[in-house]
Amino acid sequence: MSSPYQELKERVFSANQEVPKRGLAIYTFGNVSALDAARGVMAIKPSGVPYEKLSADDLVVLDLEGKVVEGKLRPSSDTPTHLVLYRAWNGIGGIVHTHSSYATGWAQARLPIPIYGTTHADHLADDVPCTRVMSDEAVERDYEVETGKQILECFGRRDPLHTPMVLVAGHGAFAWGATPESAVYNAAVLEELAHMAFVTRTLDPTAARLSERLIRKHFERKHGKNAYYGQK
Ligand SMILES: [Zn+2]
């Protein structure tokens, strides 16, 4: 136990291992980070290391300005995107980035995922938003920071903990949560919702969105102040 960040690194390591296990990434695709808000640091997967070669000691710890405070490897190239989101949003403790197939399919089609059914409404009361396409100038400026800004712009005043996922147009998916474990859960939920919505739209290109009443009912029985889903 030499590192003060050991527990944070162990959690981020386990969360990263979940990503290929849930079928959300192959090879080195994707990354998970977690925030230790009290210490003002985040830990993230190193760049270009395959999941099966990863160990907790490989994880990189950075402050919220992006300065490495522990770790020998280079952090994931998407680190600046994670930092933009942690700095902007309170209550986010973990972020996952994937190019999972169905979510990325919608992102590449530049389409939000409509809330077609109650599985979706159990998790969020909105369509999964899709950002605008990034301008050439922004790509040249600071690509990964601009990706974070694109997400913030897309979210506006939306509560990120009520809609814990987004599609980045032409790119892939980001999901997050209060913890790194919940962020991975949300990334897996996003992929499942994207898959279901794809099937729905394929069977019926004019399929209707779920009624507002059913959306509210399903979202609130799990998340509202009178939630009654699951065990007390
Ligand atoms: Zn990516």
PDB file of C-alpha atoms and ligand atoms in Angstrom:
ATOM      1  CA  MET A   1       0.000   0.000   0.000  1.00  0.00           C
ATOM      2  CA  SER A   2       2.496   2.591  -1.126  1.00  0.00           C
ATOM      3  CA  SER A   3       0.131   4.916  -2.973  1.00  0.00           C
ATOM      4  CA  PRO A   4      -2.372   7.262  -1.322  1.00  0.00           C
ATOM      5  CA  TYR A   5      -4.513   6.673  -4.417  1.00  0.00           C
ATOM      6  CA  GLN A   6      -4.473   2.864  -4.222  1.00  0.00           C
ATOM      7  CA  GLU A   7      -8.189   2.469  -3.521  1.00  0.00           C
ATOM      8  CA  LEU A   8      -9.145   4.873  -6.312  1.00  0.00           C
ATOM      9  CA  LYS A   9      -6.855   3.024  -8.728  1.00  0.00           C
ATOM     10  CA  GLU A  10      -8.254  -0.381  -7.741  1.00  0.00           C
ATOM     11  CA  ARG A  11     -11.792   0.851  -8.411  1.00  0.00           C
ATOM     12  CA  VAL A  12     -10.880   2.321 -11.776  1.00  0.00           C
ATOM     13  CA  PHE A  13      -9.029  -0.866 -12.666  1.00  0.00           C
ATOM     14  CA  SER A  14     -12.098  -3.029 -11.884  1.00  0.00           C
ATOM     15  CA  ALA A  15     -14.394  -0.633 -13.747  1.00  0.00           C
ATOM     16  CA  ASN A  16     -12.124  -0.773 -16.809  1.00  0.00           C
ATOM     17  CA  GLN A  17     -12.171  -4.589 -16.686  1.00  0.00           C
ATOM     18  CA  GLU A  18     -15.970  -4.464 -16.869  1.00  0.00           C
ATOM     19  CA  VAL A  19     -15.870  -2.664 -20.220  1.00  0.00           C
ATOM     20  CA  PRO A  20     -14.679  -5.586 -22.417  1.00  0.00           C
ATOM     21  CA  LYS A  21     -16.545  -8.053 -20.185  1.00  0.00           C
ATOM     22  CA  ARG A  22     -19.841  -6.293 -21.033  1.00  0.00           C
ATOM     23  CA  GLY A  23     -18.956  -6.322 -24.729  1.00  0.00           C
ATOM     24  CA  LEU A  24     -18.501  -2.557 -24.834  1.00  0.00           C
ATOM     25  CA  ALA A  25     -14.985  -2.495 -26.310  1.00  0.00           C
ATOM     26  CA  ILE A  26     -12.305  -4.556 -28.033  1.00  0.00           C
ATOM     27  CA  TYR A  27      -8.496  -4.223 -27.834  1.00  0.00           C
ATOM     28  CA  THR A  28      -7.610  -0.795 -26.437  1.00  0.00           C
ATOM     29  CA  PHE A  29     -10.914   0.935 -27.332  1.00  0.00           C
ATOM     30  CA  GLY A  30     -12.580   2.893 -24.576  1.00  0.00           C
ATOM     31  CA  ASN A  31     -11.606   4.096 -21.141  1.00  0.00           C
ATOM     32  CA  VAL A  32     -12.975   4.613 -17.654  1.00  0.00           C
ATOM     33  CA  SER A  33     -11.970   7.233 -15.120  1.00  0.00           C
ATOM     34  CA  ALA A  34     -13.025   8.008 -11.575  1.00  0.00           C
ATOM     35  CA  LEU A  35     -12.884  11.179  -9.541  1.00  0.00           C
ATOM     36  CA  ASP A  36     -11.761  11.576  -5.948  1.00  0.00           C
ATOM     37  CA  ALA A  37     -13.481  14.907  -5.386  1.00  0.00           C
ATOM     38  CA  ALA A  38     -12.087  15.389  -1.873  1.00  0.00           C
ATOM     39  CA  ARG A  39      -8.509  15.099  -3.108  1.00  0.00           C
ATOM     40  CA  GLY A  40      -9.204  16.873  -6.413  1.00  0.00           C
ATOM     41  CA  VAL A  41      -7.758  14.063  -8.546  1.00  0.00           C
ATOM     42  CA  MET A  42      -8.953  11.562 -11.095  1.00  0.00           C
ATOM     43  CA  ALA A  43      -7.528   8.193 -12.134  1.00  0.00           C
ATOM     44  CA  ILE A  44      -7.791   6.998 -15.731  1.00  0.00           C
ATOM     45  CA  LYS A  45      -6.680   4.174 -17.992  1.00  0.00           C
ATOM     46  CA  PRO A  46      -3.320   4.715 -19.670  1.00  0.00           C
ATOM     47  CA  SER A  47      -3.220   5.292 -23.413  1.00  0.00           C
ATOM     48  CA  GLY A  48      -3.011   2.294 -25.754  1.00  0.00           C
ATOM     49  CA  VAL A  49      -2.818  -0.479 -23.139  1.00  0.00           C
ATOM     50  CA  PRO A  50      -5.097  -3.455 -23.903  1.00  0.00           C
ATOM     51  CA  TYR A  51      -7.506  -4.400 -21.124  1.00  0.00           C
ATOM     52  CA  GLU A  52      -5.965  -7.841 -20.604  1.00  0.00           C
ATOM     53  CA  LYS A  53      -2.528  -6.318 -20.029  1.00  0.00           C
ATOM     54  CA  LEU A  54      -3.789  -3.619 -17.671  1.00  0.00           C
ATOM     55  CA  SER A  55      -2.952  -3.607 -13.951  1.00  0.00           C
ATOM     56  CA  ALA A  56      -4.044  -1.201 -11.216  1.00  0.00           C
ATOM     57  CA  ASP A  57      -0.489   0.148 -11.053  1.00  0.00           C
ATOM     58  CA  ASP A  58      -0.674   1.245 -14.692  1.00  0.00           C
ATOM     59  CA  LEU A  59      -3.453   3.736 -13.990  1.00  0.00           C
ATOM     60  CA  VAL A  60      -2.587   7.392 -14.171  1.00  0.00           C
ATOM     61  CA  VAL A  61      -3.649   9.867 -11.479  1.00  0.00           C
ATOM     62  CA  LEU A  62      -4.017  13.506 -12.497  1.00  0.00           C
ATOM     63  CA  ASP A  63      -5.179  16.693 -10.854  1.00  0.00           C
ATOM     64  CA  LEU A  64      -8.127  18.507 -12.438  1.00  0.00           C
ATOM     65  CA  GLU A  65      -5.796  20.751 -14.401  1.00  0.00           C
ATOM     66  CA  GLY A  66      -4.426  17.654 -16.122  1.00  0.00           C
ATOM     67  CA  LYS A  67      -1.079  17.448 -14.333  1.00  0.00           C
ATOM     68  CA  VAL A  68       0.015  13.863 -13.652  1.00  0.00           C
ATOM     69  CA  VAL A  69       0.436  13.297  -9.929  1.00  0.00           C
ATOM     70  CA  GLU A  70       1.098   9.566 -10.077  1.00  0.00           C
ATOM     71  CA  GLY A  71       1.818   6.969 -12.761  1.00  0.00           C
ATOM     72  CA  LYS A  72       4.544   6.246 -15.287  1.00  0.00           C
ATOM     73  CA  LEU A  73       2.417   5.812 -18.408  1.00  0.00           C
ATOM     74  CA  ARG A  74       0.733   8.417 -20.562  1.00  0.00           C
ATOM     75  CA  PRO A  75      -2.929   8.881 -19.650  1.00  0.00           C
ATOM     76  CA  SER A  76      -5.664   8.041 -22.159  1.00  0.00           C
ATOM     77  CA  SER A  77      -5.726  10.510 -25.023  1.00  0.00           C
ATOM     78  CA  ASP A  78      -9.352  11.264 -24.078  1.00  0.00           C
ATOM     79  CA  THR A  79      -8.280  12.556 -20.648  1.00  0.00           C
ATOM     80  CA  PRO A  80      -9.017  16.240 -21.469  1.00  0.00           C
ATOM     81  CA  THR A  81     -12.634  15.324 -22.293  1.00  0.00           C
ATOM     82  CA  HIS A  82     -13.048  13.626 -18.909  1.00  0.00           C
ATOM     83  CA  LEU A  83     -11.505  16.659 -17.167  1.00  0.00           C
ATOM     84  CA  VAL A  84     -13.881  19.101 -18.868  1.00  0.00           C
ATOM     85  CA  LEU A  85     -16.874  17.097 -17.608  1.00  0.00           C
ATOM     86  CA  TYR A  86     -15.566  16.652 -14.032  1.00  0.00           C
ATOM     87  CA  ARG A  87     -14.836  20.365 -13.777  1.00  0.00           C
ATOM     88  CA  ALA A  88     -18.261  21.369 -15.109  1.00  0.00           C
ATOM     89  CA  TRP A  89     -20.559  18.931 -13.301  1.00  0.00           C
ATOM     90  CA  ASN A  90     -20.966  18.317  -9.596  1.00  0.00           C
ATOM     91  CA  GLY A  91     -21.811  14.847  -8.400  1.00  0.00           C
ATOM     92  CA  ILE A  92     -20.146  12.937 -11.245  1.00  0.00           C
ATOM     93  CA  GLY A  93     -17.737  10.338  -9.822  1.00  0.00           C
ATOM     94  CA  GLY A  94     -16.990   8.221 -12.885  1.00  0.00           C
ATOM     95  CA  ILE A  95     -16.939   8.567 -16.678  1.00  0.00           C
ATOM     96  CA  VAL A  96     -16.812   5.875 -19.378  1.00  0.00           C
ATOM     97  CA  HIS A  97     -16.031   6.380 -23.033  1.00  0.00           C
ATOM     98  CA  THR A  98     -16.737   3.600 -25.528  1.00  0.00           C
ATOM     99  CA  HIS A  99     -17.247   2.988 -29.206  1.00  0.00           C
ATOM    100  CA  SER A 100     -19.775   0.253 -28.427  1.00  0.00           C
ATOM    101  CA  SER A 101     -21.363  -0.828 -31.705  1.00  0.00           C
ATOM    102  CA  TYR A 102     -25.012   0.192 -31.527  1.00  0.00           C
ATOM    103  CA  ALA A 103     -24.490   3.419 -29.597  1.00  0.00           C
ATOM    104  CA  THR A 104     -21.759   4.374 -32.060  1.00  0.00           C
ATOM    105  CA  GLY A 105     -24.046   3.487 -34.961  1.00  0.00           C
ATOM    106  CA  TRP A 106     -26.546   6.100 -33.758  1.00  0.00           C
ATOM    107  CA  ALA A 107     -23.706   8.578 -33.126  1.00  0.00           C
ATOM    108  CA  GLN A 108     -22.425   8.032 -36.665  1.00  0.00           C
ATOM    109  CA  ALA A 109     -25.927   8.533 -38.039  1.00  0.00           C
ATOM    110  CA  ARG A 110     -25.939  11.727 -35.902  1.00  0.00           C
ATOM    111  CA  LEU A 111     -29.237  10.766 -34.361  1.00  0.00           C
ATOM    112  CA  PRO A 112     -30.469  10.960 -30.776  1.00  0.00           C
ATOM    113  CA  ILE A 113     -31.924   7.662 -29.535  1.00  0.00           C
ATOM    114  CA  PRO A 114     -35.704   8.078 -29.213  1.00  0.00           C
ATOM    115  CA  ILE A 115     -37.346   6.853 -26.078  1.00  0.00           C
ATOM    116  CA  TYR A 116     -39.323   4.039 -27.707  1.00  0.00           C
ATOM    117  CA  GLY A 117     -40.027   1.863 -24.685  1.00  0.00           C
ATOM    118  CA  THR A 118     -40.157   1.429 -20.958  1.00  0.00           C
ATOM    119  CA  THR A 119     -36.648  -0.085 -20.693  1.00  0.00           C
ATOM    120  CA  HIS A 120     -35.364   3.294 -21.800  1.00  0.00           C
ATOM    121  CA  ALA A 121     -37.791   5.192 -19.528  1.00  0.00           C
ATOM    122  CA  ASP A 122     -36.684   3.109 -16.537  1.00  0.00           C
ATOM    123  CA  HIS A 123     -33.269   4.715 -16.884  1.00  0.00           C
ATOM    124  CA  LEU A 124     -33.850   8.181 -18.314  1.00  0.00           C
ATOM    125  CA  ALA A 125     -36.852  10.304 -19.164  1.00  0.00           C
ATOM    126  CA  ASP A 126     -35.247  11.785 -22.282  1.00  0.00           C
ATOM    127  CA  ASP A 127     -34.083  10.667 -25.672  1.00  0.00           C
ATOM    128  CA  VAL A 128     -30.342   9.931 -25.477  1.00  0.00           C
ATOM    129  CA  PRO A 129     -28.977  13.234 -26.793  1.00  0.00           C
ATOM    130  CA  CYS A 130     -26.539  13.480 -29.680  1.00  0.00           C
ATOM    131  CA  THR A 131     -24.102  16.387 -29.945  1.00  0.00           C
ATOM    132  CA  ARG A 132     -23.618  18.553 -32.993  1.00  0.00           C
ATOM    133  CA  VAL A 133     -20.896  17.597 -35.438  1.00  0.00           C
ATOM    134  CA  MET A 134     -17.602  19.234 -34.531  1.00  0.00           C
ATOM    135  CA  SER A 135     -16.423  22.071 -36.774  1.00  0.00           C
ATOM    136  CA  ASP A 136     -13.055  21.797 -38.540  1.00  0.00           C
ATOM    137  CA  GLU A 137     -11.780  24.766 -36.507  1.00  0.00           C
ATOM    138  CA  ALA A 138     -12.639  23.030 -33.235  1.00  0.00           C
ATOM    139  CA  VAL A 139     -10.941  19.801 -34.409  1.00  0.00           C
ATOM    140  CA  GLU A 140      -7.776  21.782 -35.065  1.00  0.00           C
ATOM    141  CA  ARG A 141      -7.985  23.819 -31.836  1.00  0.00           C
ATOM    142  CA  ASP A 142      -7.873  21.180 -29.112  1.00  0.00           C
ATOM    143  CA  TYR A 143      -9.794  18.142 -30.179  1.00  0.00           C
ATOM    144  CA  GLU A 144     -10.325  16.365 -26.860  1.00  0.00           C
ATOM    145  CA  VAL A 145     -11.173  19.546 -24.940  1.00  0.00           C
ATOM    146  CA  GLU A 146     -13.598  20.507 -27.716  1.00  0.00           C
ATOM    147  CA  THR A 147     -15.268  17.090 -27.402  1.00  0.00           C
ATOM    148  CA  GLY A 148     -15.974  17.909 -23.758  1.00  0.00           C
ATOM    149  CA  LYS A 149     -17.317  21.336 -24.724  1.00  0.00           C
ATOM    150  CA  GLN A 150     -19.523  19.754 -27.389  1.00  0.00           C
ATOM    151  CA  ILE A 151     -21.081  17.555 -24.701  1.00  0.00           C
ATOM    152  CA  LEU A 152     -21.614  20.525 -22.349  1.00  0.00           C
ATOM    153  CA  GLU A 153     -23.184  22.552 -25.146  1.00  0.00           C
ATOM    154  CA  CYS A 154     -25.486  19.654 -26.009  1.00  0.00           C
ATOM    155  CA  PHE A 155     -26.537  19.308 -22.364  1.00  0.00           C
ATOM    156  CA  GLY A 156     -27.331  22.960 -21.690  1.00  0.00           C
ATOM    157  CA  ARG A 157     -29.311  23.009 -18.465  1.00  0.00           C
ATOM    158  CA  ARG A 158     -30.142  19.314 -18.516  1.00  0.00           C
ATOM    159  CA  ASP A 159     -29.280  17.459 -15.294  1.00  0.00           C
ATOM    160  CA  PRO A 160     -26.368  15.117 -16.145  1.00  0.00           C
ATOM    161  CA  LEU A 161     -27.356  12.700 -13.393  1.00  0.00           C
ATOM    162  CA  HIS A 162     -30.853  12.377 -14.860  1.00  0.00           C
ATOM    163  CA  THR A 163     -29.459  11.833 -18.357  1.00  0.00           C
ATOM    164  CA  PRO A 164     -26.170  10.063 -17.643  1.00  0.00           C
ATOM    165  CA  MET A 165     -25.171   9.403 -21.244  1.00  0.00           C
ATOM    166  CA  VAL A 166     -24.587  11.097 -24.576  1.00  0.00           C
ATOM    167  CA  LEU A 167     -23.694  10.307 -28.168  1.00  0.00           C
ATOM    168  CA  VAL A 168     -20.901  12.360 -29.698  1.00  0.00           C
ATOM    169  CA  ALA A 169     -21.788  12.808 -33.369  1.00  0.00           C
ATOM    170  CA  GLY A 170     -19.560  10.848 -35.719  1.00  0.00           C
ATOM    171  CA  HIS A 171     -17.587   9.434 -32.808  1.00  0.00           C
ATOM    172  CA  GLY A 172     -19.012   7.316 -29.980  1.00  0.00           C
ATOM    173  CA  ALA A 173     -20.549   7.275 -26.545  1.00  0.00           C
ATOM    174  CA  PHE A 174     -19.869   8.774 -23.151  1.00  0.00           C
ATOM    175  CA  ALA A 175     -21.686   7.691 -20.002  1.00  0.00           C
ATOM    176  CA  TRP A 176     -21.157   8.667 -16.392  1.00  0.00           C
ATOM    177  CA  GLY A 177     -22.517   8.291 -12.897  1.00  0.00           C
ATOM    178  CA  ALA A 178     -22.000   9.118  -9.256  1.00  0.00           C
ATOM    179  CA  THR A 179     -19.431   6.286  -9.106  1.00  0.00           C
ATOM    180  CA  PRO A 180     -17.225   4.532 -11.700  1.00  0.00           C
ATOM    181  CA  GLU A 181     -19.354   1.407 -11.233  1.00  0.00           C
ATOM    182  CA  SER A 182     -22.564   3.278 -12.052  1.00  0.00           C
ATOM    183  CA  ALA A 183     -20.853   4.902 -15.040  1.00  0.00           C
ATOM    184  CA  VAL A 184     -20.050   1.460 -16.493  1.00  0.00           C
ATOM    185  CA  TYR A 185     -23.598   0.333 -15.757  1.00  0.00           C
ATOM    186  CA  ASN A 186     -24.920   3.356 -17.669  1.00  0.00           C
ATOM    187  CA  ALA A 187     -22.580   2.649 -20.597  1.00  0.00           C
ATOM    188  CA  ALA A 188     -23.955  -0.903 -20.775  1.00  0.00           C
ATOM    189  CA  VAL A 189     -27.542   0.386 -20.504  1.00  0.00           C
ATOM    190  CA  LEU A 190     -26.861   2.845 -23.321  1.00  0.00           C
ATOM    191  CA  GLU A 191     -25.614   0.080 -25.598  1.00  0.00           C
ATOM    192  CA  GLU A 192     -28.712  -2.028 -24.849  1.00  0.00           C
ATOM    193  CA  LEU A 193     -31.075   0.921 -25.457  1.00  0.00           C
ATOM    194  CA  ALA A 194     -29.266   1.695 -28.700  1.00  0.00           C
ATOM    195  CA  HIS A 195     -29.632  -1.920 -29.810  1.00  0.00           C
ATOM    196  CA  MET A 196     -33.346  -2.076 -28.938  1.00  0.00           C
ATOM    197  CA  ALA A 197     -34.039   1.252 -30.638  1.00  0.00           C
ATOM    198  CA  PHE A 198     -32.213   0.068 -33.752  1.00  0.00           C
ATOM    199  CA  VAL A 199     -34.396  -3.051 -33.914  1.00  0.00           C
ATOM    200  CA  THR A 200     -37.525  -0.969 -33.325  1.00  0.00           C
ATOM    201  CA  ARG A 201     -36.718   1.496 -36.066  1.00  0.00           C
ATOM    202  CA  THR A 202     -35.726  -1.284 -38.460  1.00  0.00           C
ATOM    203  CA  LEU A 203     -39.048  -3.061 -37.949  1.00  0.00           C
ATOM    204  CA  ASP A 204     -41.001   0.178 -38.172  1.00  0.00           C
ATOM    205  CA  PRO A 205     -39.235   3.336 -39.373  1.00  0.00           C
ATOM    206  CA  THR A 206     -42.237   5.360 -38.193  1.00  0.00           C
ATOM    207  CA  ALA A 207     -42.365   3.783 -34.697  1.00  0.00           C
ATOM    208  CA  ALA A 208     -43.824   6.208 -32.153  1.00  0.00           C
ATOM    209  CA  ARG A 209     -42.089   7.556 -29.098  1.00  0.00           C
ATOM    210  CA  LEU A 210     -43.465   6.250 -25.806  1.00  0.00           C
ATOM    211  CA  SER A 211     -46.285   8.370 -24.366  1.00  0.00           C
ATOM    212  CA  GLU A 212     -45.275  11.075 -21.870  1.00  0.00           C
ATOM    213  CA  ARG A 213     -47.460   9.397 -19.282  1.00  0.00           C
ATOM    214  CA  LEU A 214     -45.636   6.063 -19.568  1.00  0.00           C
ATOM    215  CA  ILE A 215     -42.264   7.796 -19.605  1.00  0.00           C
ATOM    216  CA  ARG A 216     -43.092   9.603 -16.355  1.00  0.00           C
ATOM    217  CA  LYS A 217     -44.555   6.488 -14.787  1.00  0.00           C
ATOM    218  CA  HIS A 218     -41.502   4.356 -15.469  1.00  0.00           C
ATOM    219  CA  PHE A 219     -38.910   6.986 -14.704  1.00  0.00           C
ATOM    220  CA  GLU A 220     -40.536   8.074 -11.472  1.00  0.00           C
ATOM    221  CA  ARG A 221     -41.241   4.645 -10.047  1.00  0.00           C
ATOM    222  CA  LYS A 222     -37.463   4.107 -10.132  1.00  0.00           C
ATOM    223  CA  HIS A 223     -36.081   7.614  -9.649  1.00  0.00           C
ATOM    224  CA  GLY A 224     -38.816   9.946  -8.401  1.00  0.00           C
ATOM    225  CA  LYS A 225     -39.248  10.948  -4.771  1.00  0.00           C
ATOM    226  CA  ASN A 226     -41.949   8.308  -4.400  1.00  0.00           C
ATOM    227  CA  ALA A 227     -39.872   5.586  -6.097  1.00  0.00           C
ATOM    228  CA  TYR A 228     -41.140   2.112  -5.320  1.00  0.00           C
ATOM    229  CA  TYR A 229     -39.130  -0.137  -7.672  1.00  0.00           C
ATOM    230  CA  GLY A 230     -36.881  -2.783  -6.102  1.00  0.00           C
ATOM    231  CA  GLN A 231     -36.356  -3.680  -2.433  1.00  0.00           C
ATOM    232  CA  LYS A 232     -36.433  -1.114   0.327  1.00  0.00           C
TER     233      LYS A 232
HETATM  234 ZN    ZN B   1     -13.325   7.752 -28.860  1.00  0.00          ZN
END
